[in-house]
């Protein structure tokens, strides 16, 4: 048996499933189709292939209660990439996916840094009560 080790690299991005802060929910099938399209675009533009794990979750915050999806990425030891390349590909994939799913804001958590991609800083989920 072979054991292949690599330095740990992880990233997680969370997408709310409300389309544009409306009550219309994005179906899982549509989410997956848009994800596959974003993966193909990243591969074509940056020559990076990103295997993605999907997990269901909820975002709960000060009145907001939104069904959501987490997508996560690792450094896959069988096909290692430079961390800077993985980060660039993940940022690009999340940007493509958030635009195609009509999302205003998405947070990506890497082990060393957190990024927030945002279309309009003034827009907030109307369910959030401050």
mmCIF file with all atom_site columns, C-alpha atoms in Angstrom:
data_model
loop_
_atom_site.group_PDB
_atom_site.id
_atom_site.type_symbol
_atom_site.label_atom_id
_atom_site.label_alt_id
_atom_site.label_comp_id
_atom_site.label_asym_id
_atom_site.label_entity_id
_atom_site.label_seq_id
_atom_site.pdbx_PDB_ins_code
_atom_site.Cartn_x
_atom_site.Cartn_y
_atom_site.Cartn_z
_atom_site.occupancy
_atom_site.B_iso_or_equiv
_atom_site.pdbx_formal_charge
_atom_site.auth_seq_id
_atom_site.auth_comp_id
_atom_site.auth_asym_id
_atom_site.auth_atom_id
_atom_site.pdbx_PDB_model_num
ATOM 1   C CA . UNK A 1 1   ? 0.000   0.000  0.000   1.00 0.00 ? 1   UNK A CA 1
ATOM 2   C CA . UNK A 1 2   ? 1.257   3.469  -0.905  1.00 0.00 ? 2   UNK A CA 1
ATOM 3   C CA . UNK A 1 3   ? 0.854   6.348  1.513   1.00 0.00 ? 3   UNK A CA 1
ATOM 4   C CA . UNK A 1 4   ? 1.190   9.784  -0.041  1.00 0.00 ? 4   UNK A CA 1
ATOM 5   C CA . UNK A 1 5   ? 1.534   12.796 2.248   1.00 0.00 ? 5   UNK A CA 1
ATOM 6   C CA . UNK A 1 6   ? 1.151   16.453 1.457   1.00 0.00 ? 6   UNK A CA 1
ATOM 7   C CA . UNK A 1 7   ? 1.043   19.681 3.397   1.00 0.00 ? 7   UNK A CA 1
ATOM 8   C CA . UNK A 1 8   ? -2.534  20.350 4.517   1.00 0.00 ? 8   UNK A CA 1
ATOM 9   C CA . UNK A 1 9   ? -4.406  22.932 2.477   1.00 0.00 ? 9   UNK A CA 1
ATOM 10  C CA . UNK A 1 10  ? -8.115  23.569 2.955   1.00 0.00 ? 10  UNK A CA 1
ATOM 11  C CA . UNK A 1 11  ? -10.675 26.092 1.810   1.00 0.00 ? 11  UNK A CA 1
ATOM 12  C CA . UNK A 1 12  ? -14.403 26.375 2.493   1.00 0.00 ? 12  UNK A CA 1
ATOM 13  C CA . UNK A 1 13  ? -16.900 28.746 0.857   1.00 0.00 ? 13  UNK A CA 1
ATOM 14  C CA . UNK A 1 14  ? -20.489 29.149 2.029   1.00 0.00 ? 14  UNK A CA 1
ATOM 15  C CA . UNK A 1 15  ? -23.334 30.019 -0.352  1.00 0.00 ? 15  UNK A CA 1
ATOM 16  C CA . UNK A 1 16  ? -26.797 30.983 0.815   1.00 0.00 ? 16  UNK A CA 1
ATOM 17  C CA . UNK A 1 17  ? -29.501 29.353 -1.277  1.00 0.00 ? 17  UNK A CA 1
ATOM 18  C CA . UNK A 1 18  ? -31.799 32.377 -1.494  1.00 0.00 ? 18  UNK A CA 1
ATOM 19  C CA . UNK A 1 19  ? -31.512 33.937 -4.921  1.00 0.00 ? 19  UNK A CA 1
ATOM 20  C CA . UNK A 1 20  ? -30.652 37.618 -4.524  1.00 0.00 ? 20  UNK A CA 1
ATOM 21  C CA . UNK A 1 21  ? -32.077 37.852 -0.958  1.00 0.00 ? 21  UNK A CA 1
ATOM 22  C CA . UNK A 1 22  ? -35.514 36.875 -2.246  1.00 0.00 ? 22  UNK A CA 1
ATOM 23  C CA . UNK A 1 23  ? -37.493 33.929 -0.905  1.00 0.00 ? 23  UNK A CA 1
ATOM 24  C CA . UNK A 1 24  ? -36.821 31.974 -4.128  1.00 0.00 ? 24  UNK A CA 1
ATOM 25  C CA . UNK A 1 25  ? -34.545 29.053 -3.254  1.00 0.00 ? 25  UNK A CA 1
ATOM 26  C CA . UNK A 1 26  ? -31.878 27.720 -5.591  1.00 0.00 ? 26  UNK A CA 1
ATOM 27  C CA . UNK A 1 27  ? -32.472 23.985 -6.135  1.00 0.00 ? 27  UNK A CA 1
ATOM 28  C CA . UNK A 1 28  ? -29.549 21.630 -5.442  1.00 0.00 ? 28  UNK A CA 1
ATOM 29  C CA . UNK A 1 29  ? -29.623 20.376 -9.040  1.00 0.00 ? 29  UNK A CA 1
ATOM 30  C CA . UNK A 1 30  ? -29.159 23.932 -10.351 1.00 0.00 ? 30  UNK A CA 1
ATOM 31  C CA . UNK A 1 31  ? -26.376 24.578 -7.835  1.00 0.00 ? 31  UNK A CA 1
ATOM 32  C CA . UNK A 1 32  ? -24.526 21.457 -9.014  1.00 0.00 ? 32  UNK A CA 1
ATOM 33  C CA . UNK A 1 33  ? -24.982 22.332 -12.699 1.00 0.00 ? 33  UNK A CA 1
ATOM 34  C CA . UNK A 1 34  ? -23.597 25.847 -12.097 1.00 0.00 ? 34  UNK A CA 1
ATOM 35  C CA . UNK A 1 35  ? -20.725 24.375 -10.068 1.00 0.00 ? 35  UNK A CA 1
ATOM 36  C CA . UNK A 1 36  ? -19.798 21.987 -12.880 1.00 0.00 ? 36  UNK A CA 1
ATOM 37  C CA . UNK A 1 37  ? -19.894 24.880 -15.365 1.00 0.00 ? 37  UNK A CA 1
ATOM 38  C CA . UNK A 1 38  ? -17.679 27.008 -13.085 1.00 0.00 ? 38  UNK A CA 1
ATOM 39  C CA . UNK A 1 39  ? -15.232 24.106 -12.679 1.00 0.00 ? 39  UNK A CA 1
ATOM 40  C CA . UNK A 1 40  ? -15.039 23.761 -16.468 1.00 0.00 ? 40  UNK A CA 1
ATOM 41  C CA . UNK A 1 41  ? -14.459 27.505 -16.905 1.00 0.00 ? 41  UNK A CA 1
ATOM 42  C CA . UNK A 1 42  ? -11.663 27.531 -14.298 1.00 0.00 ? 42  UNK A CA 1
ATOM 43  C CA . UNK A 1 43  ? -10.073 24.532 -16.003 1.00 0.00 ? 43  UNK A CA 1
ATOM 44  C CA . UNK A 1 44  ? -10.269 26.223 -19.399 1.00 0.00 ? 44  UNK A CA 1
ATOM 45  C CA . UNK A 1 45  ? -9.022  29.644 -18.237 1.00 0.00 ? 45  UNK A CA 1
ATOM 46  C CA . UNK A 1 46  ? -6.469  28.657 -15.578 1.00 0.00 ? 46  UNK A CA 1
ATOM 47  C CA . UNK A 1 47  ? -5.744  24.983 -16.333 1.00 0.00 ? 47  UNK A CA 1
ATOM 48  C CA . UNK A 1 48  ? -6.772  24.069 -12.777 1.00 0.00 ? 48  UNK A CA 1
ATOM 49  C CA . UNK A 1 49  ? -9.131  21.224 -11.936 1.00 0.00 ? 49  UNK A CA 1
ATOM 50  C CA . UNK A 1 50  ? -10.902 21.572 -8.597  1.00 0.00 ? 50  UNK A CA 1
ATOM 51  C CA . UNK A 1 51  ? -12.604 18.637 -6.957  1.00 0.00 ? 51  UNK A CA 1
ATOM 52  C CA . UNK A 1 52  ? -15.334 20.053 -4.724  1.00 0.00 ? 52  UNK A CA 1
ATOM 53  C CA . UNK A 1 53  ? -17.179 18.602 -1.740  1.00 0.00 ? 53  UNK A CA 1
ATOM 54  C CA . UNK A 1 54  ? -20.735 19.872 -1.151  1.00 0.00 ? 54  UNK A CA 1
ATOM 55  C CA . UNK A 1 55  ? -22.302 19.938 2.327   1.00 0.00 ? 55  UNK A CA 1
ATOM 56  C CA . UNK A 1 56  ? -25.696 21.258 3.376   1.00 0.00 ? 56  UNK A CA 1
ATOM 57  C CA . UNK A 1 57  ? -25.865 23.752 6.243   1.00 0.00 ? 57  UNK A CA 1
ATOM 58  C CA . UNK A 1 58  ? -27.816 26.780 7.453   1.00 0.00 ? 58  UNK A CA 1
ATOM 59  C CA . UNK A 1 59  ? -26.707 30.361 7.993   1.00 0.00 ? 59  UNK A CA 1
ATOM 60  C CA . UNK A 1 60  ? -28.332 31.694 11.171  1.00 0.00 ? 60  UNK A CA 1
ATOM 61  C CA . UNK A 1 61  ? -27.618 35.281 12.191  1.00 0.00 ? 61  UNK A CA 1
ATOM 62  C CA . UNK A 1 62  ? -29.698 37.968 13.923  1.00 0.00 ? 62  UNK A CA 1
ATOM 63  C CA . UNK A 1 63  ? -33.007 37.024 12.287  1.00 0.00 ? 63  UNK A CA 1
ATOM 64  C CA . UNK A 1 64  ? -31.509 35.422 9.181   1.00 0.00 ? 64  UNK A CA 1
ATOM 65  C CA . UNK A 1 65  ? -32.131 31.686 8.815   1.00 0.00 ? 65  UNK A CA 1
ATOM 66  C CA . UNK A 1 66  ? -31.074 30.608 5.343   1.00 0.00 ? 66  UNK A CA 1
ATOM 67  C CA . UNK A 1 67  ? -30.559 27.135 3.906   1.00 0.00 ? 67  UNK A CA 1
ATOM 68  C CA . UNK A 1 68  ? -27.036 27.079 2.524   1.00 0.00 ? 68  UNK A CA 1
ATOM 69  C CA . UNK A 1 69  ? -24.326 25.016 0.899   1.00 0.00 ? 69  UNK A CA 1
ATOM 70  C CA . UNK A 1 70  ? -20.691 24.789 1.867   1.00 0.00 ? 70  UNK A CA 1
ATOM 71  C CA . UNK A 1 71  ? -18.243 23.856 -0.820  1.00 0.00 ? 71  UNK A CA 1
ATOM 72  C CA . UNK A 1 72  ? -14.843 22.680 0.331   1.00 0.00 ? 72  UNK A CA 1
ATOM 73  C CA . UNK A 1 73  ? -11.501 21.994 -1.249  1.00 0.00 ? 73  UNK A CA 1
ATOM 74  C CA . UNK A 1 74  ? -8.298  20.256 -0.185  1.00 0.00 ? 74  UNK A CA 1
ATOM 75  C CA . UNK A 1 75  ? -4.832  19.679 -1.557  1.00 0.00 ? 75  UNK A CA 1
ATOM 76  C CA . UNK A 1 76  ? -5.430  16.284 -3.102  1.00 0.00 ? 76  UNK A CA 1
ATOM 77  C CA . UNK A 1 77  ? -2.174  14.335 -2.604  1.00 0.00 ? 77  UNK A CA 1
ATOM 78  C CA . UNK A 1 78  ? -2.540  12.352 -5.843  1.00 0.00 ? 78  UNK A CA 1
ATOM 79  C CA . UNK A 1 79  ? -2.488  15.534 -7.964  1.00 0.00 ? 79  UNK A CA 1
ATOM 80  C CA . UNK A 1 80  ? -0.712  18.217 -5.889  1.00 0.00 ? 80  UNK A CA 1
ATOM 81  C CA . UNK A 1 81  ? -0.714  21.875 -6.958  1.00 0.00 ? 81  UNK A CA 1
ATOM 82  C CA . UNK A 1 82  ? 1.085   24.911 -5.595  1.00 0.00 ? 82  UNK A CA 1
ATOM 83  C CA . UNK A 1 83  ? -1.032  26.548 -2.888  1.00 0.00 ? 83  UNK A CA 1
ATOM 84  C CA . UNK A 1 84  ? -1.017  29.864 -4.764  1.00 0.00 ? 84  UNK A CA 1
ATOM 85  C CA . UNK A 1 85  ? -2.459  28.094 -7.814  1.00 0.00 ? 85  UNK A CA 1
ATOM 86  C CA . UNK A 1 86  ? -5.169  26.397 -5.752  1.00 0.00 ? 86  UNK A CA 1
ATOM 87  C CA . UNK A 1 87  ? -6.073  29.686 -4.063  1.00 0.00 ? 87  UNK A CA 1
ATOM 88  C CA . UNK A 1 88  ? -6.314  31.488 -7.415  1.00 0.00 ? 88  UNK A CA 1
ATOM 89  C CA . UNK A 1 89  ? -8.527  28.749 -8.854  1.00 0.00 ? 89  UNK A CA 1
ATOM 90  C CA . UNK A 1 90  ? -10.816 28.662 -5.814  1.00 0.00 ? 90  UNK A CA 1
ATOM 91  C CA . UNK A 1 91  ? -11.230 32.448 -5.791  1.00 0.00 ? 91  UNK A CA 1
ATOM 92  C CA . UNK A 1 92  ? -12.079 32.374 -9.505  1.00 0.00 ? 92  UNK A CA 1
ATOM 93  C CA . UNK A 1 93  ? -14.520 29.462 -9.129  1.00 0.00 ? 93  UNK A CA 1
ATOM 94  C CA . UNK A 1 94  ? -16.349 31.148 -6.229  1.00 0.00 ? 94  UNK A CA 1
ATOM 95  C CA . UNK A 1 95  ? -16.574 34.428 -8.163  1.00 0.00 ? 95  UNK A CA 1
ATOM 96  C CA . UNK A 1 96  ? -18.052 32.672 -11.206 1.00 0.00 ? 96  UNK A CA 1
ATOM 97  C CA . UNK A 1 97  ? -20.458 30.653 -9.082  1.00 0.00 ? 97  UNK A CA 1
ATOM 98  C CA . UNK A 1 98  ? -21.677 33.582 -6.986  1.00 0.00 ? 98  UNK A CA 1
ATOM 99  C CA . UNK A 1 99  ? -22.467 35.624 -10.106 1.00 0.00 ? 99  UNK A CA 1
ATOM 100 C CA . UNK A 1 100 ? -24.261 32.745 -11.832 1.00 0.00 ? 100 UNK A CA 1
ATOM 101 C CA . UNK A 1 101 ? -26.346 32.090 -8.683  1.00 0.00 ? 101 UNK A CA 1
ATOM 102 C CA . UNK A 1 102 ? -27.221 35.771 -8.085  1.00 0.00 ? 102 UNK A CA 1
ATOM 103 C CA . UNK A 1 103 ? -25.358 35.959 -4.776  1.00 0.00 ? 103 UNK A CA 1
ATOM 104 C CA . UNK A 1 104 ? -24.218 39.296 -3.376  1.00 0.00 ? 104 UNK A CA 1
ATOM 105 C CA . UNK A 1 105 ? -21.664 38.072 -0.856  1.00 0.00 ? 105 UNK A CA 1
ATOM 106 C CA . UNK A 1 106 ? -19.683 34.869 -0.317  1.00 0.00 ? 106 UNK A CA 1
ATOM 107 C CA . UNK A 1 107 ? -17.007 34.164 2.286   1.00 0.00 ? 107 UNK A CA 1
ATOM 108 C CA . UNK A 1 108 ? -14.098 31.814 1.636   1.00 0.00 ? 108 UNK A CA 1
ATOM 109 C CA . UNK A 1 109 ? -12.117 30.556 4.621   1.00 0.00 ? 109 UNK A CA 1
ATOM 110 C CA . UNK A 1 110 ? -8.597  29.298 3.966   1.00 0.00 ? 110 UNK A CA 1
ATOM 111 C CA . UNK A 1 111 ? -6.466  27.972 6.842   1.00 0.00 ? 111 UNK A CA 1
ATOM 112 C CA . UNK A 1 112 ? -4.487  31.222 6.953   1.00 0.00 ? 112 UNK A CA 1
ATOM 113 C CA . UNK A 1 113 ? -6.852  33.903 5.646   1.00 0.00 ? 113 UNK A CA 1
ATOM 114 C CA . UNK A 1 114 ? -10.533 34.696 5.096   1.00 0.00 ? 114 UNK A CA 1
ATOM 115 C CA . UNK A 1 115 ? -11.787 36.431 1.938   1.00 0.00 ? 115 UNK A CA 1
ATOM 116 C CA . UNK A 1 116 ? -15.182 38.013 1.385   1.00 0.00 ? 116 UNK A CA 1
ATOM 117 C CA . UNK A 1 117 ? -16.272 38.507 -2.224  1.00 0.00 ? 117 UNK A CA 1
ATOM 118 C CA . UNK A 1 118 ? -18.986 41.145 -2.460  1.00 0.00 ? 118 UNK A CA 1
ATOM 119 C CA . UNK A 1 119 ? -20.918 42.671 -5.341  1.00 0.00 ? 119 UNK A CA 1
ATOM 120 C CA . UNK A 1 120 ? -22.668 45.488 -3.436  1.00 0.00 ? 120 UNK A CA 1
ATOM 121 C CA . UNK A 1 121 ? -21.606 46.466 0.087   1.00 0.00 ? 121 UNK A CA 1
ATOM 122 C CA . UNK A 1 122 ? -24.945 48.229 0.738   1.00 0.00 ? 122 UNK A CA 1
ATOM 123 C CA . UNK A 1 123 ? -27.117 45.142 0.168   1.00 0.00 ? 123 UNK A CA 1
ATOM 124 C CA . UNK A 1 124 ? -27.982 42.989 3.179   1.00 0.00 ? 124 UNK A CA 1
ATOM 125 C CA . UNK A 1 125 ? -30.391 40.139 3.647   1.00 0.00 ? 125 UNK A CA 1
ATOM 126 C CA . UNK A 1 126 ? -33.626 41.845 4.756   1.00 0.00 ? 126 UNK A CA 1
ATOM 127 C CA . UNK A 1 127 ? -34.032 39.105 7.398   1.00 0.00 ? 127 UNK A CA 1
ATOM 128 C CA . UNK A 1 128 ? -31.018 40.437 9.330   1.00 0.00 ? 128 UNK A CA 1
ATOM 129 C CA . UNK A 1 129 ? -32.126 42.672 12.196  1.00 0.00 ? 129 UNK A CA 1
ATOM 130 C CA . UNK A 1 130 ? -29.659 45.178 13.631  1.00 0.00 ? 130 UNK A CA 1
#
